[in-house]
PDB file of C-alpha atoms in Angstrom:
ATOM      1  CA  MET A   1      11.242  11.654 -12.051  1.00  0.00           C
ATOM      2  CA  ALA A   2       8.219   9.751 -11.522  1.00  0.00           C
ATOM      3  CA  THR A   3       8.724   7.324  -7.724  1.00  0.00           C
ATOM      4  CA  ASP A   4       6.224   4.315  -6.364  1.00  0.00           C
ATOM      5  CA  PRO A   5       2.885   3.850  -6.100  1.00  0.00           C
ATOM      6  CA  ILE A   6       2.346   5.917  -3.555  1.00  0.00           C
ATOM      7  CA  THR A   7       0.161   4.626  -0.324  1.00  0.00           C
ATOM      8  CA  VAL A   8      -1.656   7.283   1.685  1.00  0.00           C
ATOM      9  CA  SER A   9      -3.415   5.290   4.663  1.00  0.00           C
ATOM     10  CA  ILE A  10      -6.133   8.040   7.129  1.00  0.00           C
ATOM     11  CA  ARG A  11      -7.682   7.600  10.390  1.00  0.00           C
ATOM     12  CA  ARG A  12     -10.099  10.414  11.254  1.00  0.00           C
ATOM     13  CA  GLU A  13     -12.789  11.142  13.908  1.00  0.00           C
ATOM     14  CA  VAL A  14     -15.816  11.382  12.119  1.00  0.00           C
ATOM     15  CA  ASP A  15     -18.830  12.560  14.840  1.00  0.00           C
ATOM     16  CA  PRO A  16     -21.585   9.716  14.850  1.00  0.00           C
ATOM     17  CA  ALA A  17     -24.487  11.972  15.304  1.00  0.00           C
ATOM     18  CA  ARG A  18     -22.995  13.242  11.548  1.00  0.00           C
ATOM     19  CA  ILE A  19     -22.629   9.613  10.285  1.00  0.00           C
ATOM     20  CA  SER A  20     -25.030  10.841   6.583  1.00  0.00           C
ATOM     21  CA  GLU A  21     -23.345  13.528   5.843  1.00  0.00           C
ATOM     22  CA  ALA A  22     -19.955  11.643   6.576  1.00  0.00           C
ATOM     23  CA  THR A  23     -20.442   9.001   4.758  1.00  0.00           C
ATOM     24  CA  ALA A  24     -21.458  11.996   1.382  1.00  0.00           C
ATOM     25  CA  TRP A  25     -18.111  13.952   2.064  1.00  0.00           C
ATOM     26  CA  VAL A  26     -16.215  10.361   2.029  1.00  0.00           C
ATOM     27  CA  GLN A  27     -17.847   9.055  -1.213  1.00  0.00           C
ATOM     28  CA  THR A  28     -17.696  12.341  -2.756  1.00  0.00           C
ATOM     29  CA  GLY A  29     -14.176  12.657  -2.582  1.00  0.00           C
ATOM     30  CA  VAL A  30     -13.108   9.202  -3.922  1.00  0.00           C
ATOM     31  CA  ASN A  31     -15.612  10.986  -6.686  1.00  0.00           C
ATOM     32  CA  LEU A  32     -12.972  14.141  -7.207  1.00  0.00           C
ATOM     33  CA  ALA A  33      -9.636  11.611  -6.460  1.00  0.00           C
ATOM     34  CA  ASN A  34     -11.099   9.660  -8.668  1.00  0.00           C
ATOM     35  CA  LYS A  35     -10.883  11.754 -12.143  1.00  0.00           C
ATOM     36  CA  TYR A  36      -7.155  12.355 -11.105  1.00  0.00           C
ATOM     37  CA  PRO A  37      -4.532  10.644 -13.175  1.00  0.00           C
ATOM     38  CA  GLY A  38      -2.667   8.758 -11.712  1.00  0.00           C
ATOM     39  CA  PHE A  39      -5.682   7.339  -9.128  1.00  0.00           C
ATOM     40  CA  LEU A  40      -5.083   3.505  -8.232  1.00  0.00           C
ATOM     41  CA  GLY A  41      -8.432   3.364  -5.999  1.00  0.00           C
ATOM     42  CA  SER A  42      -9.328   4.232  -2.550  1.00  0.00           C
ATOM     43  CA  GLY A  43     -11.466   2.545  -0.128  1.00  0.00           C
ATOM     44  CA  TRP A  44     -13.085   2.994   3.589  1.00  0.00           C
ATOM     45  CA  VAL A  45     -14.372   1.450   6.295  1.00  0.00           C
ATOM     46  CA  ARG A  46     -16.244   2.426  10.009  1.00  0.00           C
ATOM     47  CA  ALA A  47     -15.066   1.622  12.866  1.00  0.00           C
ATOM     48  CA  GLY A  48     -17.469   0.353  14.302  1.00  0.00           C
ATOM     49  CA  GLU A  49     -21.144   0.850  13.375  1.00  0.00           C
ATOM     50  CA  GLN A  50     -21.592   3.470  16.085  1.00  0.00           C
ATOM     51  CA  SER A  51     -18.158   4.311  16.387  1.00  0.00           C
ATOM     52  CA  GLN A  52     -15.902   7.544  15.636  1.00  0.00           C
ATOM     53  CA  VAL A  53     -13.613   6.053  14.879  1.00  0.00           C
ATOM     54  CA  TRP A  54     -12.792   5.896  10.639  1.00  0.00           C
ATOM     55  CA  HIS A  55      -9.741   4.581   8.563  1.00  0.00           C
ATOM     56  CA  MET A  56      -9.655   5.416   4.454  1.00  0.00           C
ATOM     57  CA  LEU A  57      -6.979   4.517   2.098  1.00  0.00           C
ATOM     58  CA  TYR A  58      -6.548   6.097  -1.946  1.00  0.00           C
ATOM     59  CA  ARG A  59      -3.920   4.905  -3.428  1.00  0.00           C
ATOM     60  CA  PHE A  60      -1.639   7.221  -6.174  1.00  0.00           C
ATOM     61  CA  ALA A  61       0.546   6.382  -9.618  1.00  0.00           C
ATOM     62  CA  ASN A  62       4.090   8.221  -8.159  1.00  0.00           C
ATOM     63  CA  GLU A  63       4.147  11.421  -5.863  1.00  0.00           C
ATOM     64  CA  GLN A  64       4.149  13.827  -7.859  1.00  0.00           C
ATOM     65  CA  THR A  65       0.643  12.636  -8.868  1.00  0.00           C
ATOM     66  CA  LEU A  66      -0.482  12.295  -5.246  1.00  0.00           C
ATOM     67  CA  GLU A  67       0.337  15.699  -4.922  1.00  0.00           C
ATOM     68  CA  ALA A  68      -1.176  17.240  -8.033  1.00  0.00           C
ATOM     69  CA  TRP A  69      -4.633  15.341  -6.397  1.00  0.00           C
ATOM     70  CA  GLU A  70      -3.346  17.207  -2.419  1.00  0.00           C
ATOM     71  CA  GLN A  71      -2.875  20.261  -4.077  1.00  0.00           C
ATOM     72  CA  SER A  72      -6.323  21.141  -5.808  1.00  0.00           C
ATOM     73  CA  PRO A  73      -8.232  23.531  -4.817  1.00  0.00           C
ATOM     74  CA  GLU A  74     -11.343  19.881  -5.484  1.00  0.00           C
ATOM     75  CA  ARG A  75      -9.710  18.477  -2.275  1.00  0.00           C
ATOM     76  CA  SER A  76      -9.414  21.846   0.125  1.00  0.00           C
ATOM     77  CA  TRP A  77     -13.131  22.418  -0.887  1.00  0.00           C
ATOM     78  CA  TRP A  78     -13.595  18.899  -0.121  1.00  0.00           C
ATOM     79  CA  LEU A  79     -12.111  19.271   3.227  1.00  0.00           C
ATOM     80  CA  SER A  80     -13.473  21.965   4.657  1.00  0.00           C
ATOM     81  CA  MET A  81     -16.769  20.494   4.211  1.00  0.00           C
ATOM     82  CA  GLY A  82     -15.988  18.162   6.243  1.00  0.00           C
ATOM     83  CA  GLU A  83     -14.502  20.281   8.699  1.00  0.00           C
ATOM     84  CA  GLY A  84     -18.009  20.401  10.677  1.00  0.00           C
ATOM     85  CA  PHE A  85     -17.718  17.087  11.991  1.00  0.00           C
ATOM     86  CA  VAL A  86     -13.801  15.973  11.362  1.00  0.00           C
ATOM     87  CA  ARG A  87     -12.888  15.845  14.895  1.00  0.00           C
ATOM     88  CA  SER A  88      -9.555  14.601  14.020  1.00  0.00           C
ATOM     89  CA  GLU A  89      -7.211  13.531  11.594  1.00  0.00           C
ATOM     90  CA  ARG A  90      -4.192  10.625  11.074  1.00  0.00           C
ATOM     91  CA  SER A  91      -2.491  10.002   7.943  1.00  0.00           C
ATOM     92  CA  ARG A  92       0.381   7.725   6.485  1.00  0.00           C
ATOM     93  CA  ARG A  93       2.209   7.074   3.503  1.00  0.00           C
ATOM     94  CA  ARG A  94       3.592   4.308   2.012  1.00  0.00           C
ATOM     95  CA  THR A  95       5.359   3.195  -1.208  1.00  0.00           C
ATOM     96  CA  GLY A  96       8.293   1.128  -2.475  1.00  0.00           C
ATOM     97  CA  ILE A  97       8.715  -1.865  -1.888  1.00  0.00           C
ATOM     98  CA  GLU A  98       6.899  -2.449   1.278  1.00  0.00           C
ATOM     99  CA  GLY A  99       3.949  -1.780  -0.785  1.00  0.00           C
ATOM    100  CA  TRP A 100       4.166  -5.432  -2.077  1.00  0.00           C
ATOM    101  CA  PHE A 101       3.847  -6.312   2.558  1.00  0.00           C
ATOM    102  CA  ASP A 102       0.149  -3.844   3.209  1.00  0.00           C
ATOM    103  CA  GLU A 103      -2.344  -5.571   4.898  1.00  0.00           C
ATOM    104  CA  PRO A 104      -5.532  -5.831   2.402  1.00  0.00           C
ATOM    105  CA  ALA A 105      -7.450  -2.422   3.054  1.00  0.00           C
ATOM    106  CA  THR A 106     -11.215  -3.484   3.512  1.00  0.00           C
ATOM    107  CA  GLY A 107     -12.200  -5.122   6.370  1.00  0.00           C
ATOM    108  CA  SER A 108     -13.365  -3.742  10.436  1.00  0.00           C
ATOM    109  CA  ILE A 109     -11.418  -2.072  13.081  1.00  0.00           C
ATOM    110  CA  PRO A 110     -12.958  -3.135  16.351  1.00  0.00           C
ATOM    111  CA  VAL A 111     -11.441  -0.165  18.511  1.00  0.00           C
ATOM    112  CA  THR A 112     -12.818   0.591  22.524  1.00  0.00           C
ATOM    113  CA  ASP A 113     -11.045   3.792  23.668  1.00  0.00           C
ATOM    114  CA  ALA A 114      -8.195   6.105  21.769  1.00  0.00           C
ATOM    115  CA  ALA A 115      -5.445   4.133  23.105  1.00  0.00           C
ATOM    116  CA  ALA A 116      -6.071   1.128  21.817  1.00  0.00           C
ATOM    117  CA  SER A 117      -7.182   3.220  18.478  1.00  0.00           C
ATOM    118  CA  ALA A 118      -3.895   4.524  18.301  1.00  0.00           C
ATOM    119  CA  SER A 119      -2.660   0.926  18.110  1.00  0.00           C
ATOM    120  CA  HIS A 120      -5.073  -0.393  16.056  1.00  0.00           C
ATOM    121  CA  ASP A 121      -4.664   2.323  13.858  1.00  0.00           C
ATOM    122  CA  ALA A 122      -0.593   1.700  14.022  1.00  0.00           C
ATOM    123  CA  ALA A 123      -0.841  -2.081  13.638  1.00  0.00           C
ATOM    124  CA  VAL A 124      -2.714  -1.825  10.461  1.00  0.00           C
ATOM    125  CA  THR A 125      -0.352   0.059   9.287  1.00  0.00           C
ATOM    126  CA  ALA A 126       2.890  -1.007  10.242  1.00  0.00           C
ATOM    127  CA  ALA A 127       5.368  -3.412   8.326  1.00  0.00           C
ATOM    128  CA  PRO A 128       6.679  -7.032   9.076  1.00  0.00           C
ATOM    129  CA  PRO A 129       9.802  -6.854   9.988  1.00  0.00           C
ATOM    130  CA  ARG A 130      13.305  -5.664   7.123  1.00  0.00           C
ATOM    131  CA  TRP A 131      14.110  -9.447   7.778  1.00  0.00           C
ATOM    132  CA  LYS A 132      11.087 -11.273   7.336  1.00  0.00           C
ATOM    133  CA  GLN A 133      11.273  -8.479   4.015  1.00  0.00           C
ATOM    134  CA  ALA A 134      14.216 -10.162   2.984  1.00  0.00           C
ATOM    135  CA  VAL A 135      12.939 -13.365   4.054  1.00  0.00           C
ATOM    136  CA  THR A 136      10.113 -13.871   1.388  1.00  0.00           C
ATOM    137  CA  ILE A 137      11.650 -12.000  -1.008  1.00  0.00           C
ATOM    138  CA  TRP A 138      14.615 -14.790  -1.428  1.00  0.00           C
ATOM    139  CA  LEU A 139      12.040 -17.215  -1.121  1.00  0.00           C
ATOM    140  CA  GLY A 140      10.566 -15.806  -4.272  1.00  0.00           C
ATOM    141  CA  PHE A 141      13.520 -14.620  -5.750  1.00  0.00           C
ATOM    142  CA  PHE A 142      16.090 -18.037  -5.281  1.00  0.00           C
ATOM    143  CA  PRO A 143      13.040 -20.729  -7.108  1.00  0.00           C
ATOM    144  CA  VAL A 144      12.630 -18.398  -9.687  1.00  0.00           C
ATOM    145  CA  ASN A 145      16.318 -17.972 -10.500  1.00  0.00           C
ATOM    146  CA  LEU A 146      17.359 -20.947 -10.068  1.00  0.00           C
ATOM    147  CA  LEU A 147      14.828 -21.930 -13.006  1.00  0.00           C
ATOM    148  CA  PHE A 148      15.638 -19.598 -15.681  1.00  0.00           C
ATOM    149  CA  ALA A 149      19.723 -20.514 -15.026  1.00  0.00           C
ATOM    150  CA  TYR A 150      18.244 -24.510 -15.750  1.00  0.00           C
ATOM    151  CA  VAL A 151      16.696 -22.418 -18.941  1.00  0.00           C
ATOM    152  CA  VAL A 152      19.074 -20.978 -20.309  1.00  0.00           C
ATOM    153  CA  ALA A 153      21.676 -23.086 -20.027  1.00  0.00           C
ATOM    154  CA  PRO A 154      20.592 -24.871 -23.055  1.00  0.00           C
ATOM    155  CA  VAL A 155      21.375 -21.767 -25.254  1.00  0.00           C
ATOM    156  CA  PRO A 156      23.677 -22.242 -27.606  1.00  0.00           C
ATOM    157  CA  GLY A 157      26.502 -19.634 -26.758  1.00  0.00           C
ATOM    158  CA  TRP A 158      25.129 -18.322 -23.764  1.00  0.00           C
ATOM    159  CA  GLY A 159      28.445 -19.850 -21.662  1.00  0.00           C
ATOM    160  CA  GLU A 160      30.478 -17.691 -23.783  1.00  0.00           C
ATOM    161  CA  LEU A 161      28.106 -13.918 -23.170  1.00  0.00           C
ATOM    162  CA  PRO A 162      30.399 -12.072 -20.675  1.00  0.00           C
ATOM    163  CA  ILE A 163      28.818 -11.989 -17.431  1.00  0.00           C
ATOM    164  CA  TRP A 164      27.657  -8.661 -16.947  1.00  0.00           C
ATOM    165  CA  VAL A 165      24.925  -8.979 -20.285  1.00  0.00           C
ATOM    166  CA  ARG A 166      23.618 -12.283 -18.461  1.00  0.00           C
ATOM    167  CA  ALA A 167      23.117 -10.044 -15.513  1.00  0.00           C
ATOM    168  CA  LEU A 168      21.100  -8.163 -17.597  1.00  0.00           C
ATOM    169  CA  ALA A 169      19.122 -10.526 -19.119  1.00  0.00           C
ATOM    170  CA  THR A 170      18.112 -12.697 -16.036  1.00  0.00           C
ATOM    171  CA  THR A 171      17.410  -8.867 -14.074  1.00  0.00           C
ATOM    172  CA  LEU A 172      15.692  -7.952 -17.137  1.00  0.00           C
ATOM    173  CA  VAL A 173      13.554 -11.248 -17.795  1.00  0.00           C
ATOM    174  CA  LEU A 174      13.052 -12.213 -14.042  1.00  0.00           C
ATOM    175  CA  THR A 175      12.318  -8.872 -11.995  1.00  0.00           C
ATOM    176  CA  PRO A 176       8.647  -7.888 -14.425  1.00  0.00           C
ATOM    177  CA  VAL A 177       8.149 -11.968 -13.077  1.00  0.00           C
ATOM    178  CA  MET A 178       8.924 -11.437  -9.333  1.00  0.00           C
ATOM    179  CA  THR A 179       6.992  -8.159  -9.063  1.00  0.00           C
ATOM    180  CA  TYR A 180       3.932  -9.088 -10.784  1.00  0.00           C
ATOM    181  CA  TRP A 181       3.220 -12.976  -9.892  1.00  0.00           C
ATOM    182  CA  VAL A 182       5.688 -13.765  -7.726  1.00  0.00           C
ATOM    183  CA  LEU A 183       6.025 -11.586  -4.824  1.00  0.00           C
ATOM    184  CA  PRO A 184       2.188 -11.432  -4.343  1.00  0.00           C
ATOM    185  CA  LEU A 185       2.256 -14.523  -3.720  1.00  0.00           C
ATOM    186  CA  VAL A 186       4.687 -15.002  -2.146  1.00  0.00           C
ATOM    187  CA  THR A 187       3.599 -12.536   0.042  1.00  0.00           C
ATOM    188  CA  ARG A 188      -0.293 -13.539   0.446  1.00  0.00           C
ATOM    189  CA  THR A 189       0.351 -16.708   1.530  1.00  0.00           C
ATOM    190  CA  LEU A 190       2.467 -16.286   4.184  1.00  0.00           C
ATOM    191  CA  ARG A 191       0.931 -13.475   4.717  1.00  0.00           C
ATOM    192  CA  PRO A 192      -0.136 -15.235   8.461  1.00  0.00           C
ATOM    193  CA  TRP A 193       3.820 -14.620   8.813  1.00  0.00           C
ATOM    194  CA  LEU A 194       4.166 -10.848   8.493  1.00  0.00           C
ATOM    195  CA  ALA A 195       1.484 -10.166   9.934  1.00  0.00           C
ATOM    196  CA  ARG A 196       3.200 -11.678  13.502  1.00  0.00           C
ATOM    197  CA  HIS A 197       5.585  -9.546  14.665  1.00  0.00           C
ATOM    198  CA  PRO A 198       5.917  -7.002  17.649  1.00  0.00           C
ATOM    199  CA  VAL A 199       4.406  -2.938  16.161  1.00  0.00           C
ATOM    200  CA  VAL A 200       7.105  -0.140  17.040  1.00  0.00           C
ATOM    201  CA  GLU A 201       6.213   3.285  17.023  1.00  0.00           C
TER     202      GLU A 201
END
């Protein structure tokens, strides 16, 4: 059974004396993952020119394709190649509706010490509070649903259809509209407000 796309965010500490090796190693991992079905993209940034903190992110179409990559012999070989200079690793997964509220996958994060590193990492990967997500969804859904109701009201026989048929037609039309156009637009518009929330670990 297929699931929603899954985004994996990883924070790694890399030996700063081996930056060239680490850079080649990361790109090799991207190239290997790119050959697997369901791969939707990846990216990585360093916290600073001499920083040992690297942030990496990749996404697969569903849990099955992600597991195929994560359990592959290619990935096992790739991880073994990084054992000499990857000092620690933390990862998180995101799926479902929270993916609409992800922070952008690009940009650098200033880190001054280990404690700050953990704090910043949590801030990047934490989703907005549920109530803000609910408000955002409602702000997108209400005008779209209202517009659809006005558009279909003049259709002959629409008002005589059983309520379940009208609800079915409405959701079939509006779900892709919300998913691919309205919600991305609303979340981009509200991103500064969505980002203002306490980080809770």
